[in-house]
Amino acid sequence: MTGVNESNTSVIEEVLISEDDIKRRVKELAEAIDRDYKGRSLFLLSILSGSFIFMADIVRALTIPVNVNFIFASSYGSSTVSSGDVKILDGKGFDPSGKDILIVEDIIDTGRTLYALREKLLNSGAKSVEICTFLDKPSRRVVSVDARYIGFDIPDKFAVGYGLDYNDMYRQFPFVGVLKPELYQN
Ligand code: IMP
Ligand code: MG
């Protein structure tokens, strides 16, 4: 297992996506975004904290000029089941009006976070709002959300690594893995 070392072998049950596969896919996604937004003024909006690593890799793989922005959104608290209560915190006061926005997210699970955020941006006058998600768990969807760019579909397992966390831990792993259930089941 590439990228697996003493600090993570003990908590990872299975590697879902390797570091090499992530690198290849990020490059492909960036090429598609480059093509689709060429000649337009693109505003990237990264949802913290989970997308920080994906965002950093995507922006460096893009060749078109982009405006880089961050907001906080959370629906989880410290559990592994979505609460459905989505909180959006915008520290710097991002003004969506008239902008072509591409939301960069770590994972779509129930779809609640992105549904709420997309509505909020469109209601505030955004010109367009598309979604680029690193992971998708389609089997878990409660609210319908269309992502234009999807890195990988994954099964209904709790994933960590490449920015994804459990209680803000394990974000540092360069791969995506499934956390051993005994680490969050009690
Ligand atoms: P949704 O609103 O249910 O779609 O939840 C999306 C958010 O839940 C993501 O941005 C993640 O922060 C978190 N999340 C969902 N599934 C996982 C997972 O498997 N591992 C870590 N975080 C997850
Ligand atoms: Mg998140």
Tab-separated table of C-alpha atoms and ligand atoms in Angstrom:
chain	number	residue	atom	x	y	z
A	1	MET	CA	0.000	0.000	0.000
A	2	THR	CA	1.719	3.202	-1.193
A	3	GLY	CA	1.702	6.040	1.305
A	4	VAL	CA	0.755	3.776	4.179
A	5	ASN	CA	3.146	4.017	7.084
A	6	GLU	CA	3.331	3.359	10.801
A	7	SER	CA	0.952	6.203	11.630
A	8	ASN	CA	-1.884	4.867	9.520
A	9	THR	CA	-1.705	1.074	8.997
A	10	SER	CA	-3.284	0.590	12.397
A	11	VAL	CA	-6.390	2.652	11.619
A	12	ILE	CA	-7.030	1.766	7.954
A	13	GLU	CA	-9.027	-1.336	7.116
A	14	GLU	CA	-8.782	-1.055	3.331
A	15	VAL	CA	-7.349	1.364	0.750
A	16	LEU	CA	-10.122	2.455	-1.625
A	17	ILE	CA	-8.143	4.807	-3.890
A	18	SER	CA	-4.370	4.895	-4.209
A	19	GLU	CA	-2.211	8.007	-4.313
A	20	ASP	CA	-1.312	7.324	-7.971
A	21	ASP	CA	-4.943	6.959	-9.013
A	22	ILE	CA	-5.782	10.240	-7.263
A	23	LYS	CA	-2.978	12.064	-9.107
A	24	ARG	CA	-4.131	10.748	-12.480
A	25	ARG	CA	-7.766	11.626	-11.851
A	26	VAL	CA	-7.047	15.142	-10.539
A	27	LYS	CA	-5.129	15.849	-13.750
A	28	GLU	CA	-8.076	14.631	-15.871
A	29	LEU	CA	-10.567	16.740	-13.915
A	30	ALA	CA	-8.377	19.839	-14.244
A	31	GLU	CA	-8.101	19.288	-18.003
A	32	ALA	CA	-11.895	19.121	-18.280
A	33	ILE	CA	-12.334	22.304	-16.203
A	34	ASP	CA	-9.655	24.056	-18.297
A	35	ARG	CA	-11.562	23.159	-21.459
A	36	ASP	CA	-15.039	24.036	-20.156
A	37	TYR	CA	-14.147	27.405	-18.603
A	38	LYS	CA	-11.609	28.666	-21.129
A	39	GLY	CA	-12.153	32.370	-21.825
A	40	ARG	CA	-14.503	32.809	-18.826
A	41	SER	CA	-13.837	34.216	-15.402
A	42	LEU	CA	-14.003	31.262	-13.005
A	43	PHE	CA	-14.535	31.544	-9.251
A	44	LEU	CA	-13.554	28.393	-7.355
A	45	LEU	CA	-15.273	27.982	-4.012
A	46	SER	CA	-13.706	25.353	-1.787
A	47	ILE	CA	-15.790	23.936	1.047
A	48	LEU	CA	-13.636	23.621	4.132
A	49	SER	CA	-12.343	21.679	5.774
A	50	GLY	CA	-12.645	18.458	3.766
A	51	SER	CA	-11.712	19.817	0.331
A	52	PHE	CA	-8.493	21.631	1.273
A	53	ILE	CA	-6.130	19.057	-0.231
A	54	PHE	CA	-8.243	18.399	-3.323
A	55	MET	CA	-8.557	22.163	-3.878
A	56	ALA	CA	-4.796	22.669	-3.538
A	57	ASP	CA	-4.108	19.960	-6.111
A	58	ILE	CA	-6.845	21.099	-8.513
A	59	VAL	CA	-5.746	24.763	-8.580
A	60	ARG	CA	-2.156	23.754	-9.292
A	61	ALA	CA	-3.246	21.463	-12.127
A	62	LEU	CA	-5.387	24.151	-13.809
A	63	THR	CA	-3.876	26.378	-16.481
A	64	ILE	CA	-6.722	28.914	-16.857
A	65	PRO	CA	-6.728	31.913	-14.498
A	66	VAL	CA	-8.991	31.313	-11.481
A	67	ASN	CA	-10.207	33.239	-8.480
A	68	VAL	CA	-9.704	31.139	-5.321
A	69	ASN	CA	-12.196	31.290	-2.432
A	70	PHE	CA	-13.038	29.318	0.713
A	71	ILE	CA	-16.083	28.864	2.934
A	72	PHE	CA	-16.918	26.569	5.815
A	73	ALA	CA	-19.887	24.220	5.601
A	74	SER	CA	-20.761	21.373	7.890
A	75	SER	CA	-23.642	19.057	8.587
A	76	TYR	CA	-21.828	16.397	10.591
A	77	GLY	CA	-20.723	17.460	14.029
A	78	SER	CA	-18.606	14.652	15.385
A	79	SER	CA	-20.701	11.725	14.203
A	80	THR	CA	-20.402	9.753	10.954
A	81	VAL	CA	-24.076	10.269	10.078
A	82	SER	CA	-25.204	13.513	8.436
A	83	SER	CA	-27.368	15.593	10.759
A	84	GLY	CA	-29.253	17.236	7.913
A	85	ASP	CA	-28.726	20.567	9.603
A	86	VAL	CA	-26.324	22.372	7.259
A	87	LYS	CA	-24.275	25.261	8.570
A	88	ILE	CA	-22.581	27.601	6.098
A	89	LEU	CA	-19.993	30.043	7.410
A	90	ASP	CA	-18.478	32.595	5.098
A	91	GLY	CA	-15.648	34.368	6.881
A	92	LYS	CA	-14.501	36.788	4.177
A	93	GLY	CA	-17.907	37.595	2.745
A	94	PHE	CA	-17.819	35.995	-0.703
A	95	ASP	CA	-20.189	37.858	-3.052
A	96	PRO	CA	-21.656	35.398	-5.578
A	97	SER	CA	-23.574	37.881	-7.720
A	98	GLY	CA	-22.919	37.654	-11.456
A	99	LYS	CA	-20.195	35.028	-11.040
A	100	ASP	CA	-19.485	31.680	-12.666
A	101	ILE	CA	-18.852	29.540	-9.581
A	102	LEU	CA	-17.409	26.067	-9.323
A	103	ILE	CA	-17.877	24.553	-5.863
A	104	VAL	CA	-15.007	22.237	-4.891
A	105	GLU	CA	-16.111	19.596	-2.391
A	106	ASP	CA	-14.547	16.508	-0.843
A	107	ILE	CA	-17.534	14.164	-0.984
A	108	ILE	CA	-21.248	14.123	-1.757
A	109	ASP	CA	-23.059	11.900	0.683
A	110	THR	CA	-26.740	12.709	1.363
A	111	GLY	CA	-26.412	15.765	-0.902
A	112	ARG	CA	-27.782	18.114	1.757
A	113	THR	CA	-24.707	20.326	2.071
A	114	LEU	CA	-24.355	20.994	-1.646
A	115	TYR	CA	-28.079	21.368	-2.214
A	116	ALA	CA	-28.242	24.048	0.483
A	117	LEU	CA	-25.114	25.837	-0.692
A	118	ARG	CA	-26.086	25.792	-4.363
A	119	GLU	CA	-29.519	27.257	-3.558
A	120	LYS	CA	-27.923	29.938	-1.416
A	121	LEU	CA	-25.494	30.977	-4.160
A	122	LEU	CA	-28.172	31.035	-6.866
A	123	ASN	CA	-30.528	33.034	-4.640
A	124	SER	CA	-27.704	35.526	-4.122
A	125	GLY	CA	-27.460	36.126	-7.868
A	126	ALA	CA	-24.689	33.762	-9.010
A	127	LYS	CA	-24.584	33.521	-12.813
A	128	SER	CA	-23.807	29.785	-12.756
A	129	VAL	CA	-23.058	27.230	-10.052
A	130	GLU	CA	-21.431	23.906	-10.913
A	131	ILE	CA	-19.954	21.269	-8.627
A	132	CYS	CA	-16.616	19.490	-8.662
A	133	THR	CA	-16.496	16.734	-6.050
A	134	PHE	CA	-13.564	14.485	-5.311
A	135	LEU	CA	-15.770	11.595	-4.155
A	136	ASP	CA	-19.393	10.605	-4.575
A	137	LYS	CA	-21.430	8.077	-2.590
A	138	PRO	CA	-24.452	7.835	-4.919
A	139	SER	CA	-26.112	5.078	-2.870
A	140	ARG	CA	-26.513	7.484	0.071
A	141	ARG	CA	-28.270	10.325	-1.735
A	142	VAL	CA	-31.303	11.851	0.009
A	143	VAL	CA	-31.448	15.153	-1.893
A	144	SER	CA	-30.780	15.200	-5.646
A	145	VAL	CA	-27.584	17.071	-6.622
A	146	ASP	CA	-25.869	17.039	-10.029
A	147	ALA	CA	-22.091	17.320	-9.976
A	148	ARG	CA	-20.486	18.221	-13.288
A	149	TYR	CA	-17.094	16.825	-12.241
A	150	ILE	CA	-16.726	13.701	-10.094
A	151	GLY	CA	-13.391	12.172	-9.137
A	152	PHE	CA	-14.514	8.730	-7.983
A	153	ASP	CA	-17.696	6.935	-6.949
A	154	ILE	CA	-17.232	5.004	-3.719
A	155	PRO	CA	-19.401	2.469	-1.872
A	156	ASP	CA	-21.269	3.288	1.331
A	157	LYS	CA	-18.262	3.118	3.641
A	158	PHE	CA	-16.803	5.802	5.861
A	159	ALA	CA	-13.755	7.139	4.017
A	160	VAL	CA	-10.804	9.096	5.361
A	161	GLY	CA	-7.652	10.577	3.860
A	162	TYR	CA	-6.841	13.133	1.140
A	163	GLY	CA	-8.631	15.756	3.247
A	164	LEU	CA	-11.490	13.600	4.522
A	165	ASP	CA	-11.641	13.194	8.262
A	166	TYR	CA	-13.165	11.601	11.274
A	167	ASN	CA	-13.188	14.163	14.100
A	168	ASP	CA	-10.605	16.177	12.125
A	169	MET	CA	-8.165	13.275	12.158
A	170	TYR	CA	-6.668	11.272	9.265
A	171	ARG	CA	-6.919	14.109	6.708
A	172	GLN	CA	-3.193	13.827	6.018
A	173	PHE	CA	-3.208	10.399	4.351
A	174	PRO	CA	-2.269	10.703	0.646
A	175	PHE	CA	-4.736	7.926	-0.275
A	176	VAL	CA	-8.410	7.305	0.512
A	177	GLY	CA	-9.035	4.484	2.945
A	178	VAL	CA	-11.793	2.969	5.009
A	179	LEU	CA	-11.425	3.567	8.698
A	180	LYS	CA	-11.608	0.509	10.945
A	181	PRO	CA	-15.192	0.600	12.306
A	182	GLU	CA	-14.043	-0.020	15.890
A	183	LEU	CA	-12.516	3.485	15.790
A	184	TYR	CA	-15.892	5.193	15.572
A	185	GLN	CA	-18.416	2.641	16.735
A	186	ASN	CA	-18.099	3.351	20.425
B	1	IMP	P1	-23.831	15.560	2.794
B	1	IMP	O1	-24.421	16.893	3.144
B	1	IMP	O2	-24.530	14.439	3.497
B	1	IMP	O3	-23.721	15.312	1.309
B	1	IMP	O4	-22.415	15.506	3.472
B	1	IMP	C1	-21.293	15.944	2.879
B	1	IMP	C2	-20.223	16.114	3.913
B	1	IMP	O5	-20.211	15.043	4.859
B	1	IMP	C3	-18.886	16.070	3.236
B	1	IMP	O6	-18.463	17.345	2.856
B	1	IMP	C4	-17.996	15.459	4.296
B	1	IMP	O7	-17.451	16.467	5.096
B	1	IMP	C5	-18.904	14.607	5.134
B	1	IMP	N1	-18.786	13.175	4.769
B	1	IMP	C6	-19.678	12.410	4.114
B	1	IMP	N2	-19.252	11.146	3.956
B	1	IMP	C7	-18.035	11.118	4.514
B	1	IMP	C8	-17.036	10.070	4.633
B	1	IMP	O8	-17.177	8.920	4.194
B	1	IMP	N3	-15.889	10.428	5.262
B	1	IMP	C9	-15.664	11.680	5.751
B	1	IMP	N4	-16.562	12.671	5.640
B	1	IMP	C10	-17.725	12.397	5.029
B	2	MG	MG	-16.932	18.556	4.017
